[in-house]
Short mmCIF file of C-alpha atoms in Angstrom, two decimals:
data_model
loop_
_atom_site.label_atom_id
_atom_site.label_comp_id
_atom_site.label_asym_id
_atom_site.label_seq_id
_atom_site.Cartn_x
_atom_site.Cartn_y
_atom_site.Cartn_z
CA UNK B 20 155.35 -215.35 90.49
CA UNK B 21 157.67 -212.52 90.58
CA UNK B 22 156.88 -209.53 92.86
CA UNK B 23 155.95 -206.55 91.30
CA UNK B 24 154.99 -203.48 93.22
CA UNK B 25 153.13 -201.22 90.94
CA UNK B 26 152.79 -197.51 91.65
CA UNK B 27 150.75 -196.81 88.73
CA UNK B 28 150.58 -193.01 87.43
CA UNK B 29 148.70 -192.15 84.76
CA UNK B 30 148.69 -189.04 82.99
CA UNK B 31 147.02 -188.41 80.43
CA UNK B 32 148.66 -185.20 78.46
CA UNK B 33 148.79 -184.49 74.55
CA UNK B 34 148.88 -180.95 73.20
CA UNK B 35 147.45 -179.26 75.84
CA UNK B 36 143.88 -180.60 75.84
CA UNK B 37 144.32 -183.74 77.61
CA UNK B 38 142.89 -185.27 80.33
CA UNK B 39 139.67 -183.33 79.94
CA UNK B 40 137.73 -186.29 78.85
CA UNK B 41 135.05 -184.26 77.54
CA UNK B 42 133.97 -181.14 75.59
CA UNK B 43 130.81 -180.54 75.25
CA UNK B 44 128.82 -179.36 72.19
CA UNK B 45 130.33 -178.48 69.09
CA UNK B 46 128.18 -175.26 68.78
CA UNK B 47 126.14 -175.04 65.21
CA UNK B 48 126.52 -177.81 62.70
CA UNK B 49 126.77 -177.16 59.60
CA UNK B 50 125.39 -179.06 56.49
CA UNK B 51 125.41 -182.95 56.21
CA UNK B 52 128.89 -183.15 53.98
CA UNK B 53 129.37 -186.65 51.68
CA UNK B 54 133.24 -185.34 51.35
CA UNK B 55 135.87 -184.79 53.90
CA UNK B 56 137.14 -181.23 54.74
CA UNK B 57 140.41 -180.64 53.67
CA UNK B 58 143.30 -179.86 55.78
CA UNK B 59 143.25 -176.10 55.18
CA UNK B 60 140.57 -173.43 55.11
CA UNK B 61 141.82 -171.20 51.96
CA UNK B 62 140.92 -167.41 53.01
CA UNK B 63 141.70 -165.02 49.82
CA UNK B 64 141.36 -161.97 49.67
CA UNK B 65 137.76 -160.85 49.68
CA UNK B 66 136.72 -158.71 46.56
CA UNK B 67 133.37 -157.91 47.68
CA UNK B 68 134.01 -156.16 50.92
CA UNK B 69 134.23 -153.11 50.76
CA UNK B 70 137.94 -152.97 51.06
CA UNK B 71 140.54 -151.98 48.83
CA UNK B 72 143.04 -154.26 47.33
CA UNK B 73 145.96 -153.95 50.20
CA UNK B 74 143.65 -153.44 52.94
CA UNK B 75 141.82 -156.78 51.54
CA UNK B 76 145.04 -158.92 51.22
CA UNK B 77 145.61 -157.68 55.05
CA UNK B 78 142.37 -158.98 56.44
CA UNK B 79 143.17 -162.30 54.72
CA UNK B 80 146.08 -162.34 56.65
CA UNK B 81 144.53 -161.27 59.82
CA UNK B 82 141.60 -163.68 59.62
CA UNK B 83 144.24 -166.91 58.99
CA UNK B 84 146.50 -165.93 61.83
CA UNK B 85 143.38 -165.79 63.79
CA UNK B 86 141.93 -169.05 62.59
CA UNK B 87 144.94 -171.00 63.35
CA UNK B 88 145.29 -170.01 66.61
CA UNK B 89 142.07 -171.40 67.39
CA UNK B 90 143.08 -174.49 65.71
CA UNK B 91 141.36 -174.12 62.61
CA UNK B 92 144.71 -174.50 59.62
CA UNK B 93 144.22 -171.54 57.48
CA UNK B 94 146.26 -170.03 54.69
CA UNK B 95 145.74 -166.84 53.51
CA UNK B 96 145.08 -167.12 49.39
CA UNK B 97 143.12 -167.97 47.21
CA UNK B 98 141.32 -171.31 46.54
CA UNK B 99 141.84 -174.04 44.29
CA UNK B 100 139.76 -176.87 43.19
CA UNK B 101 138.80 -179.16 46.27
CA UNK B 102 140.06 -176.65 49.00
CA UNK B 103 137.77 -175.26 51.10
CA UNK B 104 137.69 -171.56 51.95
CA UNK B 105 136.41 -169.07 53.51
CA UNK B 106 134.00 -166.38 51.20
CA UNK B 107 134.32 -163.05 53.35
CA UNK B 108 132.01 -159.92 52.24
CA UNK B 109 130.57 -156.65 54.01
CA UNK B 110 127.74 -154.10 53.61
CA UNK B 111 127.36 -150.84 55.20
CA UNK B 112 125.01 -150.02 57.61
CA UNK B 113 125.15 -146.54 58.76
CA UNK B 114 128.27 -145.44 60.50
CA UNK B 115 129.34 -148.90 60.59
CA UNK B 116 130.16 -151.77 58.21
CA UNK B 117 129.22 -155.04 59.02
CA UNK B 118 130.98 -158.25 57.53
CA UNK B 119 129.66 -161.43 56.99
CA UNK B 120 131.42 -164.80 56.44
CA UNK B 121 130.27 -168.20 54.68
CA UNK B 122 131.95 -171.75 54.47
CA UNK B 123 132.57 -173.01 51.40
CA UNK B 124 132.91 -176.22 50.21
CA UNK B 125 134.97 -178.36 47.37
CA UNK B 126 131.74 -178.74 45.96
CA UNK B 127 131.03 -174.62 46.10
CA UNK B 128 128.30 -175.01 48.47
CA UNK B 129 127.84 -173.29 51.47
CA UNK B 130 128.32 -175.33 54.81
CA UNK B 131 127.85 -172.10 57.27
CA UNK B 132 127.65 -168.68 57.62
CA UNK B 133 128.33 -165.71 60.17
CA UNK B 134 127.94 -162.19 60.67
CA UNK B 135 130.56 -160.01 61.89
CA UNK B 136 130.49 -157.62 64.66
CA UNK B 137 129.97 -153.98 63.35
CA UNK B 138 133.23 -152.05 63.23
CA UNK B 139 134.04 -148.75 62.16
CA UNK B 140 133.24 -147.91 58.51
CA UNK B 141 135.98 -145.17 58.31
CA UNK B 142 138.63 -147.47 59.47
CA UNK B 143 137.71 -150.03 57.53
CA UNK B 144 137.15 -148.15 54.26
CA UNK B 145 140.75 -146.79 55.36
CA UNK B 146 142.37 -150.23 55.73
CA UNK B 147 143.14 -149.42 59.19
CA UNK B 148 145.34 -152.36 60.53
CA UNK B 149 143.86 -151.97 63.94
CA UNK B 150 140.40 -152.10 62.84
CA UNK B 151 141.20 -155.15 60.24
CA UNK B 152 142.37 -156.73 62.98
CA UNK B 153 139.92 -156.30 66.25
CA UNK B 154 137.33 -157.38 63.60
CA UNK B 155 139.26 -160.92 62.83
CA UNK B 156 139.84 -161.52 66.80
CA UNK B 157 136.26 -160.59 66.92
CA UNK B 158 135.15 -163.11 64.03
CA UNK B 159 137.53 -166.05 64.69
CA UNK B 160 135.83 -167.68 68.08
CA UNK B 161 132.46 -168.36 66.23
CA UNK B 162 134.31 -169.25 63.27
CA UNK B 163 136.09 -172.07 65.03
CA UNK B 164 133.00 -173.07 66.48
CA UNK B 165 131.16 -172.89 63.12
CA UNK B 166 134.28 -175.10 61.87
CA UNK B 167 134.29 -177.84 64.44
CA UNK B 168 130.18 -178.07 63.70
CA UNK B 169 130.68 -178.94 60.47
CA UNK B 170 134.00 -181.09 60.71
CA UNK B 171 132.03 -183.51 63.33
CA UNK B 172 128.57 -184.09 60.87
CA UNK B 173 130.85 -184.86 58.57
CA UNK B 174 132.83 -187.33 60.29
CA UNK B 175 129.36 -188.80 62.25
CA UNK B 176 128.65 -189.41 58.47
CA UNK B 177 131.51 -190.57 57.27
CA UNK B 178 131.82 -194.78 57.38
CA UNK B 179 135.47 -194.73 57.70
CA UNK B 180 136.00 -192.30 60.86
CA UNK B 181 136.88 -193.34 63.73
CA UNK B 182 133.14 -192.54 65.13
CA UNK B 183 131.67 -194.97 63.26
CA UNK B 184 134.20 -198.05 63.31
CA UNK B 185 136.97 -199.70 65.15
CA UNK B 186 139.87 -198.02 65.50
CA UNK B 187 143.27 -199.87 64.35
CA UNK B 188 146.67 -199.44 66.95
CA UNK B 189 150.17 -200.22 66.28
CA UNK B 190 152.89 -201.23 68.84
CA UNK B 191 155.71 -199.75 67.47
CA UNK B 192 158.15 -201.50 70.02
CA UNK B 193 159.78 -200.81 73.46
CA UNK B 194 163.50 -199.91 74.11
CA UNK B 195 165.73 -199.40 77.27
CA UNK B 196 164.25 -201.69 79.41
CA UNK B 197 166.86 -204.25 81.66
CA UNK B 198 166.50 -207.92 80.51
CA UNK B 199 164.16 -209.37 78.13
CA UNK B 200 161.92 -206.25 78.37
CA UNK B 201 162.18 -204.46 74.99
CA UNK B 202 160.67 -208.02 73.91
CA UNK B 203 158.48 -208.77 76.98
CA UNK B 204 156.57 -206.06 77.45
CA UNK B 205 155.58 -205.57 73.69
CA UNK B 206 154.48 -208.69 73.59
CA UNK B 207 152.73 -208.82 76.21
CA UNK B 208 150.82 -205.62 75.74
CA UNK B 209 149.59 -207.00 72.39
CA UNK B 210 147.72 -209.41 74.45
CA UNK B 211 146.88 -207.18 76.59
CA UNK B 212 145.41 -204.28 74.56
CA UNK B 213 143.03 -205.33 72.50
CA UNK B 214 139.12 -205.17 73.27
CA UNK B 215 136.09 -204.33 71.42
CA UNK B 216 136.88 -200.90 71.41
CA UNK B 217 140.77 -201.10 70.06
CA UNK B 218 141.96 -203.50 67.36
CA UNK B 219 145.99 -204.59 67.27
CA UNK B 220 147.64 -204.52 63.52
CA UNK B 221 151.09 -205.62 62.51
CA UNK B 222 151.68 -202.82 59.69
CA UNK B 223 151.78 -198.82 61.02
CA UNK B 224 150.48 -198.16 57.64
CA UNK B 225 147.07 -199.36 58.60
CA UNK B 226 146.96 -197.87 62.24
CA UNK B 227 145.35 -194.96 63.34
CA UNK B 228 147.60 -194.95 66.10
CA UNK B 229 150.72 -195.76 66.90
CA UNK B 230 152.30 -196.70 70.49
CA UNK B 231 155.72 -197.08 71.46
CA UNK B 232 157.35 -197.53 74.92
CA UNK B 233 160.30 -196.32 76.87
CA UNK B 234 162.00 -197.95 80.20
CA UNK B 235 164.12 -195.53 82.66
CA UNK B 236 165.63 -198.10 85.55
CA UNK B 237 167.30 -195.82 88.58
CA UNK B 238 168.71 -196.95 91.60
CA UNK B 239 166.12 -196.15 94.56
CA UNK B 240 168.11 -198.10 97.54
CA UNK B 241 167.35 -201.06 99.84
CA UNK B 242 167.95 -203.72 97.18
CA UNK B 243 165.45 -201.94 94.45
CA UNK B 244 164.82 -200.08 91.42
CA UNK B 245 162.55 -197.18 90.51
CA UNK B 246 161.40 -198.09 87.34
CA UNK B 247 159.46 -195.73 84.77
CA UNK B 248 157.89 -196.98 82.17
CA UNK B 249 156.41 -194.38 79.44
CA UNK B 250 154.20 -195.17 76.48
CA UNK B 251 153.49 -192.64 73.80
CA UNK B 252 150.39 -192.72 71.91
CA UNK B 253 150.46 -190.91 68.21
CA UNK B 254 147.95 -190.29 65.66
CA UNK B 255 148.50 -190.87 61.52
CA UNK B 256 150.17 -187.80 61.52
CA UNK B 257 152.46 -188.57 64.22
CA UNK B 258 151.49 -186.05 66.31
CA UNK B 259 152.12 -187.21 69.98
CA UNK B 260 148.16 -187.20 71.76
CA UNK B 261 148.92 -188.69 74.90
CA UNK B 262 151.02 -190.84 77.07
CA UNK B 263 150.34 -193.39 80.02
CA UNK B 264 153.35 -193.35 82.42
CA UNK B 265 153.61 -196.23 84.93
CA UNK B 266 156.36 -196.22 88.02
CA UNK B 267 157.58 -199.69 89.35
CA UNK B 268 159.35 -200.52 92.69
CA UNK B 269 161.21 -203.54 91.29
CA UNK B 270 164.09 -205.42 92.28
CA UNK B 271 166.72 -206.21 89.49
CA UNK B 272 166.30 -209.13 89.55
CA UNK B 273 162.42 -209.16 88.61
CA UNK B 274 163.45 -207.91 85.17
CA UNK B 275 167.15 -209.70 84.70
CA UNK B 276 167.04 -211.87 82.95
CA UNK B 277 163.42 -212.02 82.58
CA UNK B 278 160.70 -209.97 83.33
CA UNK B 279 158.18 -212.70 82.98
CA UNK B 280 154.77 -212.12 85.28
CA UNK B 281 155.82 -208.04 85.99
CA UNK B 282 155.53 -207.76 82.28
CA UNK B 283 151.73 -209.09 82.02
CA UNK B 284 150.97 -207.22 85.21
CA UNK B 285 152.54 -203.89 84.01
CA UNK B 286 151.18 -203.87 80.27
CA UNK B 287 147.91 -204.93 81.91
CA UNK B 288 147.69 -201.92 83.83
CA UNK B 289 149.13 -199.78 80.70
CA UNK B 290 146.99 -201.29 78.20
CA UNK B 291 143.40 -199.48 79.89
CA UNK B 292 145.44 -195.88 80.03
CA UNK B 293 146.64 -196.14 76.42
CA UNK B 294 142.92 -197.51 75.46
CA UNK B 295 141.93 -193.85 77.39
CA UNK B 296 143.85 -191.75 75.52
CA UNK B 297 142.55 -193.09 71.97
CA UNK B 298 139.12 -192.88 73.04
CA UNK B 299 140.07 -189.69 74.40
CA UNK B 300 141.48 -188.27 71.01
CA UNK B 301 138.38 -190.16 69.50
CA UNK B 302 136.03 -187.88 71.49
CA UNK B 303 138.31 -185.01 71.05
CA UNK B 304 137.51 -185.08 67.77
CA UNK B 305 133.73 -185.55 67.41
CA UNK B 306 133.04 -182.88 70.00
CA UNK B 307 135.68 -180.37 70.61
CA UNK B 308 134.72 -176.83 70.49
CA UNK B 309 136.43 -173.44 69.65
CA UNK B 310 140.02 -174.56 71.48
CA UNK B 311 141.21 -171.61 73.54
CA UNK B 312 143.78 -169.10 71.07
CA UNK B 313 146.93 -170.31 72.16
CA UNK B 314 149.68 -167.85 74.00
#
């Protein structure tokens, strides 16, 4: 058997959010959906809040710059058939107006609501920007929360997420590696990754995720390499949500011509990192909160 000294790293990283492997609660569900969200909340221009027609379009604007930085997509507009949106209204009370929000669905029910904090009814009857837009900073935490509630009952609902069935991974391939390696270590990571929890497909069309590989050989004296190996993990959209990254103390000639055992022992190693992340991006999913707005 070849020698293979394995330093293994892993680390875990993908947008920020990774390795926290949990959490917590999703705040307030909303109602049990039987259709998926869609991509974007809509969030036109509200006509029945109190604000003129500028000062309107500007809290649309406010609100979806808001929302996406607490990684809800938003688009400020107005709705078409099968988008979901965001109905925004406000009623005075006193010296103050107070705004409320509901969640509405491709099927023009309403999945959530939330009230506003009280602002200033003078600077919001004056479309005062800085007014419009302490009151969307102010509304856009719960929101995201209200958001993510209803986005995981849907999906704990919904046969075909990942919450409810197997998810499907592709091995995209493997390049740079000395020897027989771009074709070594594939292969022997498709033996190596699948489980009960993971299944291997030969088409990238049917994956959920995708994984390809990366090998950087450098010199690191006394007759041996430092070797890293670096596996990517992306979703449909191929967004990158995490990566294992392995370094191995080899000597050249454990991978030249043939990598042989190092490759079963390296991919074994790499397979239960890369099944992490998924489960990882799984969980993500189902139970993220409001994400913290982004700098």
């Amino acid at each position: 058997m070849k020698r293979a000294s394995l330093l293994l790293a892993l680390a875990l990283a993908g947008c920020g959010t990774l390795p926290e492997p949990f959490y917590g609660n999703p705040g307030p569900a909303g109602a049990r959906l039987s259709i998926p969200p869609a991509p974007v909340l809509f969030v036109p221009a509200p006509g029945q809040a109190l604000l003129g027609d500028d000062a309107a379009q500007l809290y649309a604007k406010d609100l979806a710059t808001e929302l996406a930085d607490y990684d809800v997509p938003s688009v400020a507009g107005p709705a078409q058939t099968l988008n979901w949106h965001l109905d925004v209204t406000a009623k005075l009370e006193g010296a103050s107006v107070v705004p409320a929000y509901a969640v509405v669905g491709p099927d023009k029910k309403i999945y959530g609501h939330q009230t506003g904090a009280p602002v200033s009814a003078q600077g919001w009857a004056n479309g005062d920007p800085a007014t419009l837009d302490a009151a969307a900073k102010a509304a856009a935490p719960g929101l995201s929360k209200l958001m993510a509630g209803i986005n995981a009952d849907i999906q704990q609902s919904n046969p075909q997420s990942l919450e409810n069935r197997t998810p499907r991974i592709f091995i995209a391939g493997v390049t740079g590696a000395p020897g027989d390696g771009d074709t070594a270590l594939p292969t022997d990571l498709a033996h190596a990754l699948p489980g009960p929890d993971l299944i291997l497909v030969k088409d990238k069309k049917t994956a959920d995720f995708t994984v390809t590989g990366t090998v950087k050989a450098t010199p690191a004296g006394q007759g041996e390499d430092e070797v890293q190996l670096t596996w990517v993990v992306r979703d449909v959209n191929d967004r990158v949500i995490g990566q294992v990254t392995q370094i191995h103390a080899l000597k050249p000639s454990d991978m030249a011509p043939y990598w042989g055992d190092v490759a079963a022992a390296a991919t074994q190693e790499a397979a239960g990192g890369i099944q992490n992340v998924v489960q990882n991006e799984i969980l993500k999913k189902a139970t993220k909160p409001s994400a913290a707005p982004k700098n």
